CSV table of C-alpha atoms (C1' of nucleotides) in Angstrom, one decimal:
chain,number,residue,atom,x,y,z
A,1347,UNK,CA,89.9,33.9,109.9
A,1348,UNK,CA,91.3,35.8,112.8
A,1349,UNK,CA,90.1,35.0,116.3
A,1350,UNK,CA,87.9,37.6,117.9
A,1351,UNK,CA,89.5,39.7,120.5
A,1352,UNK,CA,88.6,38.5,124.0
A,1353,UNK,CA,87.2,41.9,125.0
A,1354,UNK,CA,85.9,44.9,123.1
A,1355,UNK,CA,89.4,46.1,122.4
A,1356,UNK,CA,89.3,46.8,118.7
A,1357,UNK,CA,85.8,47.6,117.5
A,1358,UNK,CA,86.9,47.6,113.8
A,1359,UNK,CA,87.1,51.3,113.7
A,1360,UNK,CA,87.0,53.5,110.6
A,1361,UNK,CA,89.9,55.8,110.6
A,1362,UNK,CA,89.1,59.4,111.3
A,1363,UNK,CA,89.3,62.0,108.5
A,1364,UNK,CA,92.6,63.2,109.8
A,1365,UNK,CA,94.1,59.7,109.7
A,1366,UNK,CA,92.8,59.1,106.2
A,1367,UNK,CA,94.5,62.3,105.1
A,1368,UNK,CA,97.8,61.0,106.6
A,1369,UNK,CA,97.4,57.7,104.9
A,1370,UNK,CA,96.8,59.3,101.5
A,1371,UNK,CA,99.6,61.9,101.9
A,1372,UNK,CA,102.0,59.3,103.2
A,1373,UNK,CA,101.5,57.0,100.2
A,1374,UNK,CA,101.6,59.8,97.6
A,1375,UNK,CA,104.5,61.7,99.0
A,1376,UNK,CA,106.7,58.8,99.9
A,1377,UNK,CA,106.2,57.3,96.5
A,1378,UNK,CA,106.9,60.7,94.8
A,1379,UNK,CA,110.2,61.4,96.5
A,1380,UNK,CA,111.3,57.8,96.4
A,1381,UNK,CA,110.7,57.8,92.6
A,1382,UNK,CA,112.5,61.0,92.1
A,1383,UNK,CA,115.6,59.7,93.8
A,1384,UNK,CA,115.5,56.4,92.0
A,1385,UNK,CA,115.1,58.1,88.7
A,1386,UNK,CA,118.2,60.2,89.4
A,1387,UNK,CA,120.2,57.2,90.2
A,1388,UNK,CA,119.0,55.3,87.1
A,1389,UNK,CA,119.7,58.3,84.9
A,1390,UNK,CA,123.3,58.3,86.2
A,1391,UNK,CA,123.6,54.7,85.3
A,1392,UNK,CA,123.6,53.4,88.8
A,1393,UNK,CA,121.7,50.5,90.3
A,1394,UNK,CA,118.7,51.0,92.5
A,1395,UNK,CA,118.6,52.2,96.1
A,1396,UNK,CA,118.4,48.8,97.7
A,1397,UNK,CA,121.9,48.1,96.4
A,1398,UNK,CA,123.1,51.3,98.0
A,1399,UNK,CA,121.6,50.4,101.4
A,1400,UNK,CA,123.3,47.0,101.4
A,1401,UNK,CA,126.7,48.6,100.5
A,1402,UNK,CA,126.2,51.3,103.1
A,1403,UNK,CA,125.3,48.9,105.9
A,1404,UNK,CA,128.3,46.8,105.1
A,1405,UNK,CA,130.6,49.8,105.1
A,1406,UNK,CA,129.1,51.1,108.3
A,1407,UNK,CA,129.5,47.7,110.0
A,1408,UNK,CA,133.2,47.9,109.1
A,1409,UNK,CA,133.5,44.2,109.1
A,1410,UNK,CA,132.0,41.2,107.2
A,1411,UNK,CA,128.5,40.7,108.3
A,1412,UNK,CA,125.9,37.9,108.4
A,1413,UNK,CA,122.9,38.3,106.1
A,1414,UNK,CA,120.5,37.9,109.0
A,1415,UNK,CA,122.1,40.9,110.7
A,1416,UNK,CA,121.6,42.9,107.5
A,1417,UNK,CA,118.0,41.8,106.8
A,1418,UNK,CA,116.6,43.2,110.0
A,1419,UNK,CA,117.7,46.8,109.8
A,1420,UNK,CA,117.0,46.8,106.1
A,1421,UNK,CA,113.4,45.6,106.5
A,1422,UNK,CA,114.0,43.0,104.0
A,1423,UNK,CA,113.1,39.3,103.9
A,1424,UNK,CA,115.8,36.7,103.8
A,1425,UNK,CA,115.0,35.4,100.3
A,1426,UNK,CA,115.0,38.9,99.0
A,1427,UNK,CA,118.4,39.6,100.4
A,1428,UNK,CA,119.7,36.2,99.2
A,1429,UNK,CA,118.8,37.1,95.6
A,1430,UNK,CA,120.0,40.7,95.9
A,1431,UNK,CA,123.4,39.4,97.1
A,1432,UNK,CA,123.4,37.0,94.2
A,1433,UNK,CA,123.2,39.9,91.8
A,1434,UNK,CA,125.6,42.1,93.7
A,1435,UNK,CA,128.2,39.3,94.0
A,1436,UNK,CA,127.9,38.7,90.3
A,1437,UNK,CA,128.7,42.4,89.8
A,1438,UNK,CA,131.7,42.0,92.1
A,1439,UNK,CA,130.5,44.5,94.7
A,1440,UNK,CA,130.3,42.0,97.5
A,1441,UNK,CA,131.7,38.6,98.4
A,1442,UNK,CA,130.3,35.7,100.3
A,1443,UNK,CA,133.0,34.4,102.6
A,1444,UNK,CA,132.9,31.3,104.9
A,1445,UNK,CA,131.8,31.7,108.4
A,1446,UNK,CA,133.6,29.3,110.7
A,1447,UNK,CA,131.4,29.9,113.8
A,1448,UNK,CA,128.2,28.9,111.9
A,1449,UNK,CA,128.6,26.7,108.8
A,1450,UNK,CA,125.0,27.3,107.8
A,1451,UNK,CA,125.6,30.8,106.7
A,1452,UNK,CA,128.4,33.0,105.6
A,1453,UNK,CA,129.7,36.5,105.9
A,1454,UNK,CA,129.2,39.3,103.4
A,1455,UNK,CA,132.3,41.3,102.6
A,1456,UNK,CA,132.4,44.6,100.9
A,1457,UNK,CA,134.8,44.6,98.0
A,1458,UNK,CA,136.9,47.6,96.9
A,1459,UNK,CA,134.6,47.9,93.9
A,1460,UNK,CA,131.6,47.9,96.1
A,1461,UNK,CA,133.0,50.6,98.3
A,1462,UNK,CA,133.8,52.7,95.3
A,1463,UNK,CA,130.3,52.3,93.9
A,1464,UNK,CA,128.7,53.3,97.2
A,1465,UNK,CA,130.7,56.5,97.2
A,1466,UNK,CA,130.0,57.3,93.6
A,1467,UNK,CA,126.3,56.7,94.2
A,1468,UNK,CA,126.3,59.0,97.2
A,1469,UNK,CA,127.5,61.8,94.9
A,1470,UNK,CA,124.2,61.4,93.0
A,1471,UNK,CA,122.0,60.2,95.8
A,1472,UNK,CA,122.7,63.1,98.2
A,1473,UNK,CA,121.8,65.9,95.8
A,1474,UNK,CA,118.8,64.0,94.5
A,1475,UNK,CA,117.6,63.6,98.1
A,1476,UNK,CA,118.2,67.2,98.8
A,1477,UNK,CA,116.3,68.2,95.7
A,1478,UNK,CA,113.4,65.9,96.4
A,1479,UNK,CA,113.0,67.3,99.9
A,1480,UNK,CA,113.7,70.9,99.2
A,1481,UNK,CA,110.1,72.1,99.9
A,1482,UNK,CA,110.5,72.0,103.6
A,1483,UNK,CA,113.0,73.8,105.8
A,1484,UNK,CA,115.1,72.3,108.6
A,1485,UNK,CA,112.7,73.0,111.5
A,1486,UNK,CA,109.8,71.6,109.6
A,1487,UNK,CA,111.9,68.6,108.7
A,1488,UNK,CA,112.7,67.9,112.4
A,1489,UNK,CA,109.0,68.1,113.3
A,1490,UNK,CA,108.1,65.9,110.4
A,1491,UNK,CA,110.7,63.3,111.3
A,1492,UNK,CA,109.4,63.4,114.9
A,1493,UNK,CA,105.8,62.8,113.9
A,1494,UNK,CA,106.8,60.1,111.4
A,1495,UNK,CA,108.8,58.3,114.0
A,1496,UNK,CA,106.0,58.5,116.5
A,1497,UNK,CA,103.7,57.1,113.8
A,1498,UNK,CA,106.0,54.3,113.2
A,1499,UNK,CA,106.6,53.5,116.8
A,1500,UNK,CA,110.2,54.4,116.6
A,1501,UNK,CA,111.6,55.8,119.8
A,1502,UNK,CA,114.0,58.6,119.8
A,1503,UNK,CA,116.3,57.6,117.0
A,1504,UNK,CA,119.6,59.4,117.4
A,1505,UNK,CA,120.8,58.5,113.9
A,1506,UNK,CA,123.6,60.7,112.8
A,1507,UNK,CA,124.3,58.6,109.8
A,1508,UNK,CA,123.7,58.8,106.1
A,1509,UNK,CA,120.5,57.2,104.8
B,1394,UNK,CA,129.5,76.0,104.7
B,1395,UNK,CA,127.5,76.7,101.6
B,1396,UNK,CA,126.5,80.3,101.1
B,1397,UNK,CA,126.4,80.1,97.3
B,1398,UNK,CA,123.0,80.1,95.8
B,1399,UNK,CA,122.7,82.4,92.8
B,1400,UNK,CA,125.8,81.0,91.2
B,1401,UNK,CA,125.5,78.5,88.4
B,1402,UNK,CA,123.7,75.2,88.0
B,1403,UNK,CA,123.1,72.8,90.8
B,1404,UNK,CA,125.6,73.2,93.7
B,1405,UNK,CA,125.2,69.5,94.4
B,1406,UNK,CA,124.1,70.0,98.0
B,1407,UNK,CA,124.3,67.4,100.7
B,1408,UNK,CA,121.0,67.2,102.5
B,1409,UNK,CA,121.1,68.6,106.0
B,1410,UNK,CA,120.9,66.2,109.0
B,1411,UNK,CA,117.2,67.1,109.4
B,1412,UNK,CA,116.4,66.2,105.9
B,1413,UNK,CA,118.3,63.0,106.1
B,1414,UNK,CA,116.2,62.1,109.1
B,1415,UNK,CA,113.1,62.8,107.2
B,1416,UNK,CA,114.3,60.7,104.3
B,1417,UNK,CA,115.0,57.7,106.6
B,1418,UNK,CA,111.8,58.0,108.6
B,1419,UNK,CA,109.7,58.5,105.5
B,1420,UNK,CA,111.1,55.3,103.9
B,1421,UNK,CA,110.9,53.2,107.0
B,1422,UNK,CA,107.5,54.3,108.2
B,1423,UNK,CA,105.7,54.4,104.9
B,1424,UNK,CA,106.9,50.9,104.1
B,1425,UNK,CA,105.9,49.7,107.6
B,1426,UNK,CA,102.3,50.9,107.6
B,1427,UNK,CA,101.9,50.0,103.9
B,1428,UNK,CA,103.1,46.5,104.6
B,1429,UNK,CA,100.8,46.2,107.6
B,1430,UNK,CA,97.7,47.1,105.6
B,1431,UNK,CA,98.7,44.9,102.7
B,1432,UNK,CA,99.2,42.0,105.0
B,1433,UNK,CA,95.8,42.4,106.5
B,1434,UNK,CA,94.2,42.4,103.1
B,1435,UNK,CA,96.1,39.4,102.0
B,1436,UNK,CA,95.3,37.5,105.2
B,1437,UNK,CA,91.6,38.2,104.5
B,1438,UNK,CA,92.0,36.7,101.0
B,1439,UNK,CA,91.7,40.0,99.2
B,1440,UNK,CA,93.8,41.3,96.4
B,1441,UNK,CA,96.4,44.0,96.9
B,1442,UNK,CA,95.8,47.7,97.5
B,1443,UNK,CA,96.3,48.8,93.9
B,1444,UNK,CA,93.2,46.9,92.9
B,1445,UNK,CA,91.2,48.7,95.6
B,1446,UNK,CA,92.3,52.1,94.4
B,1447,UNK,CA,91.3,51.3,90.8
B,1448,UNK,CA,87.9,50.1,92.0
B,1449,UNK,CA,87.5,53.1,94.3
B,1450,UNK,CA,88.4,55.7,91.6
B,1451,UNK,CA,85.9,54.1,89.2
B,1452,UNK,CA,83.2,54.1,91.8
B,1453,UNK,CA,84.0,57.6,92.8
B,1454,UNK,CA,83.8,58.7,89.1
B,1455,UNK,CA,80.4,57.2,88.9
B,1456,UNK,CA,80.7,56.7,85.2
B,1457,UNK,CA,82.9,54.6,82.9
B,1458,UNK,CA,86.3,56.2,82.8
B,1459,UNK,CA,89.3,56.3,80.4
B,1460,UNK,CA,92.5,54.6,81.6
B,1461,UNK,CA,94.5,57.8,81.0
B,1462,UNK,CA,92.2,59.6,83.4
B,1463,UNK,CA,92.8,57.0,86.0
B,1464,UNK,CA,96.5,56.7,85.5
B,1465,UNK,CA,97.3,60.3,86.5
B,1466,UNK,CA,95.6,60.4,89.9
B,1467,UNK,CA,96.8,56.9,90.7
B,1468,UNK,CA,100.4,57.8,90.0
B,1469,UNK,CA,100.6,54.8,87.8
B,1470,UNK,CA,102.2,54.3,84.3
B,1471,UNK,CA,100.0,53.4,81.4
B,1472,UNK,CA,101.5,50.0,80.9
B,1473,UNK,CA,101.1,49.2,84.5
B,1474,UNK,CA,97.5,50.1,84.4
B,1475,UNK,CA,97.0,48.1,81.2
B,1476,UNK,CA,98.1,44.9,82.8
B,1477,UNK,CA,96.4,45.6,86.1
B,1478,UNK,CA,93.1,46.0,84.1
B,1479,UNK,CA,93.9,42.8,82.3
B,1480,UNK,CA,93.9,40.9,85.6
B,1481,UNK,CA,91.0,42.7,87.0
B,1482,UNK,CA,88.9,42.1,83.9
B,1483,UNK,CA,89.9,38.5,84.0
B,1484,UNK,CA,88.5,38.4,87.5
B,1485,UNK,CA,85.3,40.1,86.3
B,1486,UNK,CA,85.7,43.2,88.4
B,1487,UNK,CA,85.9,45.6,85.6
B,1488,UNK,CA,84.9,45.7,81.9
B,1489,UNK,CA,86.5,47.4,78.9
B,1490,UNK,CA,83.8,49.0,76.8
B,1491,UNK,CA,84.1,50.8,73.6
B,1492,UNK,CA,84.6,54.5,73.5
B,1493,UNK,CA,82.9,56.1,70.5
B,1494,UNK,CA,84.6,59.5,70.9
B,1495,UNK,CA,88.0,58.1,70.7
B,1496,UNK,CA,88.5,54.7,69.1
B,1497,UNK,CA,92.1,54.4,70.2
B,1498,UNK,CA,91.0,53.8,73.8
B,1499,UNK,CA,88.1,52.5,75.7
B,1500,UNK,CA,86.2,53.1,78.9
B,1501,UNK,CA,86.6,51.1,82.1
B,1502,UNK,CA,83.3,50.2,83.7
B,1503,UNK,CA,82.9,48.9,87.2
B,1504,UNK,CA,81.0,45.6,87.4
B,1505,UNK,CA,78.6,44.7,90.2
B,1506,UNK,CA,81.2,42.2,91.4
B,1507,UNK,CA,83.8,44.9,91.4
B,1508,UNK,CA,81.6,47.2,93.5
B,1509,UNK,CA,80.9,44.4,95.9
B,1510,UNK,CA,84.6,43.6,96.3
B,1511,UNK,CA,85.5,47.2,96.9
B,1512,UNK,CA,83.0,47.4,99.8
B,1513,UNK,CA,84.2,44.1,101.2
B,1514,UNK,CA,87.8,45.2,101.0
B,1515,UNK,CA,87.0,48.4,102.8
B,1516,UNK,CA,85.7,46.5,105.8
B,1517,UNK,CA,89.2,45.1,106.2
B,1518,UNK,CA,91.1,48.0,104.8
B,1519,UNK,CA,89.6,50.6,107.1
B,1520,UNK,CA,90.3,48.9,110.4
B,1521,UNK,CA,93.8,47.9,109.2
B,1522,UNK,CA,94.5,51.5,108.3
B,1523,UNK,CA,93.2,52.7,111.7
B,1524,UNK,CA,95.4,50.1,113.5
B,1525,UNK,CA,98.5,51.0,111.5
B,1526,UNK,CA,98.1,54.7,112.3
B,1527,UNK,CA,96.9,54.4,115.9
B,1528,UNK,CA,100.1,55.8,117.4
B,1529,UNK,CA,99.2,59.4,116.6
B,1530,UNK,CA,96.1,61.4,117.5
B,1531,UNK,CA,94.0,63.5,115.3
B,1532,UNK,CA,95.8,66.8,115.9
B,1533,UNK,CA,99.1,65.2,115.3
B,1534,UNK,CA,97.7,63.6,112.2
B,1535,UNK,CA,96.5,66.9,110.8
B,1536,UNK,CA,99.9,68.5,111.3
B,1537,UNK,CA,101.6,65.4,109.8
B,1538,UNK,CA,99.4,65.5,106.8
B,1539,UNK,CA,100.1,69.2,106.4
B,1540,UNK,CA,103.9,68.7,106.5
B,1541,UNK,CA,103.8,65.8,104.1
B,1542,UNK,CA,101.7,67.7,101.6
B,1543,UNK,CA,104.0,70.6,101.8
B,1544,UNK,CA,107.0,68.2,101.3
B,1545,UNK,CA,105.2,66.7,98.3
B,1546,UNK,CA,104.3,70.1,96.8
B,1547,UNK,CA,100.6,69.4,97.2
B,1548,UNK,CA,98.6,72.5,97.8
B,1549,UNK,CA,95.7,72.5,100.1
B,1550,UNK,CA,94.0,69.2,99.3
B,1551,UNK,CA,90.5,69.3,100.3
B,1552,UNK,CA,89.9,65.6,100.0
B,1553,UNK,CA,87.0,64.4,102.0
B,1554,UNK,CA,87.2,61.0,100.4
B,1555,UNK,CA,88.2,57.5,101.4
B,1556,UNK,CA,91.8,56.6,100.5
C,735,DG,C1',93.7,65.2,51.8
C,736,DA,C1',98.4,63.4,52.1
C,737,DG,C1',102.1,63.6,55.4
C,738,DT,C1',103.8,64.3,60.0
C,739,DT,C1',103.5,64.4,64.9
C,740,DT,C1',101.1,63.2,69.3
C,741,DT,C1',98.5,60.6,72.1
C,742,DA,C1',96.3,56.1,73.9
C,743,DG,C1',97.1,51.8,75.0
C,744,DT,C1',99.2,47.2,74.4
C,745,DT,C1',102.9,43.6,74.3
C,746,DG,C1',107.4,40.7,73.9
C,747,DC,C1',110.9,39.8,76.6
C,748,DG,C1',114.2,39.4,80.1
C,749,DA,C1',114.7,40.6,84.9
C,750,DA,C1',112.8,40.6,89.5
C,751,DC,C1',109.4,39.2,92.8
C,752,DG,C1',106.6,36.2,96.4
C,753,DC,C1',105.6,32.1,98.2
C,754,DA,C1',106.3,27.7,99.8
C,755,DA,C1',109.3,23.9,100.0
C,756,DC,C1',113.8,22.8,100.8
C,757,DA,C1',118.8,21.5,102.5
C,758,DA,C1',122.1,22.3,105.9
C,759,DC,C1',123.4,23.2,110.2
C,760,DC,C1',123.0,24.3,115.3
C,761,DA,C1',121.2,23.4,119.9
C,762,DG,C1',118.8,21.1,123.5
C,763,DC,C1',117.3,17.0,125.8
C,764,DG,C1',116.5,12.1,126.7
D,202,DC,C1',124.7,9.3,120.8
D,203,DG,C1',120.2,9.8,118.3
D,204,DC,C1',116.1,12.6,118.0
D,205,DT,C1',113.6,16.8,117.8
D,206,DG,C1',112.9,21.5,117.0
D,207,DG,C1',114.6,25.9,115.6
D,208,DT,C1',117.6,28.9,112.7
D,209,DT,C1',120.0,30.2,108.3
D,210,DG,C1',119.9,30.7,103.9
D,211,DT,C1',118.6,29.1,99.1
D,212,DT,C1',115.7,27.7,95.2
D,213,DG,C1',111.7,26.1,91.8
D,214,DC,C1',108.0,28.0,90.0
D,215,DG,C1',104.5,30.8,88.6
D,216,DT,C1',103.4,35.8,88.7
D,217,DT,C1',104.5,40.5,88.1
D,218,DC,C1',107.5,44.2,86.6
D,219,DG,C1',110.1,47.6,83.6
D,220,DC,C1',111.6,48.9,79.4
D,221,DA,C1',111.3,49.7,74.7
D,222,DA,C1',109.0,48.7,70.6
D,223,DC,C1',104.7,48.5,68.7
D,224,DT,C1',99.6,49.4,66.6
D,225,DA,C1',96.1,52.4,66.0
D,226,DA,C1',93.7,56.5,66.0
D,227,DA,C1',93.5,61.4,66.5
D,228,DA,C1',95.4,66.0,65.7
D,229,DC,C1',98.0,69.1,63.6
D,230,DT,C1',100.4,71.0,59.2
D,231,DC,C1',100.7,72.5,54.7
DNA sequence: GAGTTTTAGTTGCGAACGCAACAACCAGCG
DNA sequence: CGCTGGTTGTTGCGTTCGCAACTAAAACTC
C-alpha cells in the first residue's frame, strides 16, 4: 500500500480524546446545519446549495469564467462541475460560450435568469443560515471561525463576501 | 440596523459577517477533513465511513439492535439505513434476525466478519483522523468542540467513545 | 373486535454520483 | 513539422440516492 515513511515521523497515532470530540462534533453539527439550510431551500422550491454557489461565484467574478477556475474554489471535481453545468444550462441559468484563447474549454456565462435566481435564493438562504447558526453570538462565531480555519489550514481569510 | 425582535414572525435576518464566516469555514473545513479520511479508507480498500459507524454502533450496543434505534443516533433516514444494511448484509458484515417482540421489524446483528472489519478499519481510520486534525492542539480542540456543540444545540456530551 | 391511526421498514423509479476511459486541444522539444 | 506529455472537459456505466408510495404489524379508539 503506502510506502513507509523514511523516519519515525508518523507513528500511526490514535487521536486524543479532544480530537475525537472535535471529529464527532464537526460531523454532526456541519451535517445538521447544512441539512437545515438545504431543507429551507427545497421547501421554497429552490435548487440545492451547489447551484447557488456556482451562480454566486459567476456573479462575483463579474465576467464569464472557465470551469477550471470555478472548480478549485468550489472544492468540486471537474466531472461534477461538468454535469452540474449541464443541468443548470438546461434550466437556462448559465450558458456555455466559446473561448477563443483555448479551444479545449469554454466560458460559463451567467444569464439574467441565473442572476435573478441567485438573488431569490439568497432571500431564503440568508434567513435560513441565520436561523441555523442562531445558537452562538458574534464573538463566539469569530472564535469558532478562527479555530475552524486553523484546523483546515486556512490562513487569515479576509472574506467579506456572502457564502 | 435591526432593533426589532418582539414584533411578528420571522424578521428574515441576514446573518452577521461573523456568522457568515462560520458558515463558510464550517462547510469548507468539514468537507476537507471528511474527504481526507474517506480517501484514506478508500485507498486502504475499505468501505466508506457510514459502514464503520453502523458497525461501531452495533458493537457498542453489544446486542442486536433495531434499525430505528440506529437511525436516530446516526442522523440517517430509515430508507437510507435500509439500503445500507442491504449492502452490508450482502457483504456478510451484518445479519437481519427476527424480532419476536415486534414482527414488523427485525434486529441487526453484528457478524464476526463485521467485527473484524470494524477493527481493521479503525487501524486506518484513527491515524487518518489524527492526521486530518493535526493542525490544532488539545486545548484548542476542546474549545472548538465546545463551540461546535453549542452551535449544534448539543448539551454537555460526555462521550468517551470512539467516533 | 372491527375500524382507524401510527409506526417500522422496504421498494420502484428517475435523478445524481464516482470512477475510469476518453476526445480534444495546447505546449514543449527534437 | 511530427512526437510526446500535460491540461481541459466530457461521457459510459454501474452504483447510490431521494422521494413517494407501499406492506405489514402494532396501537389506539369506540
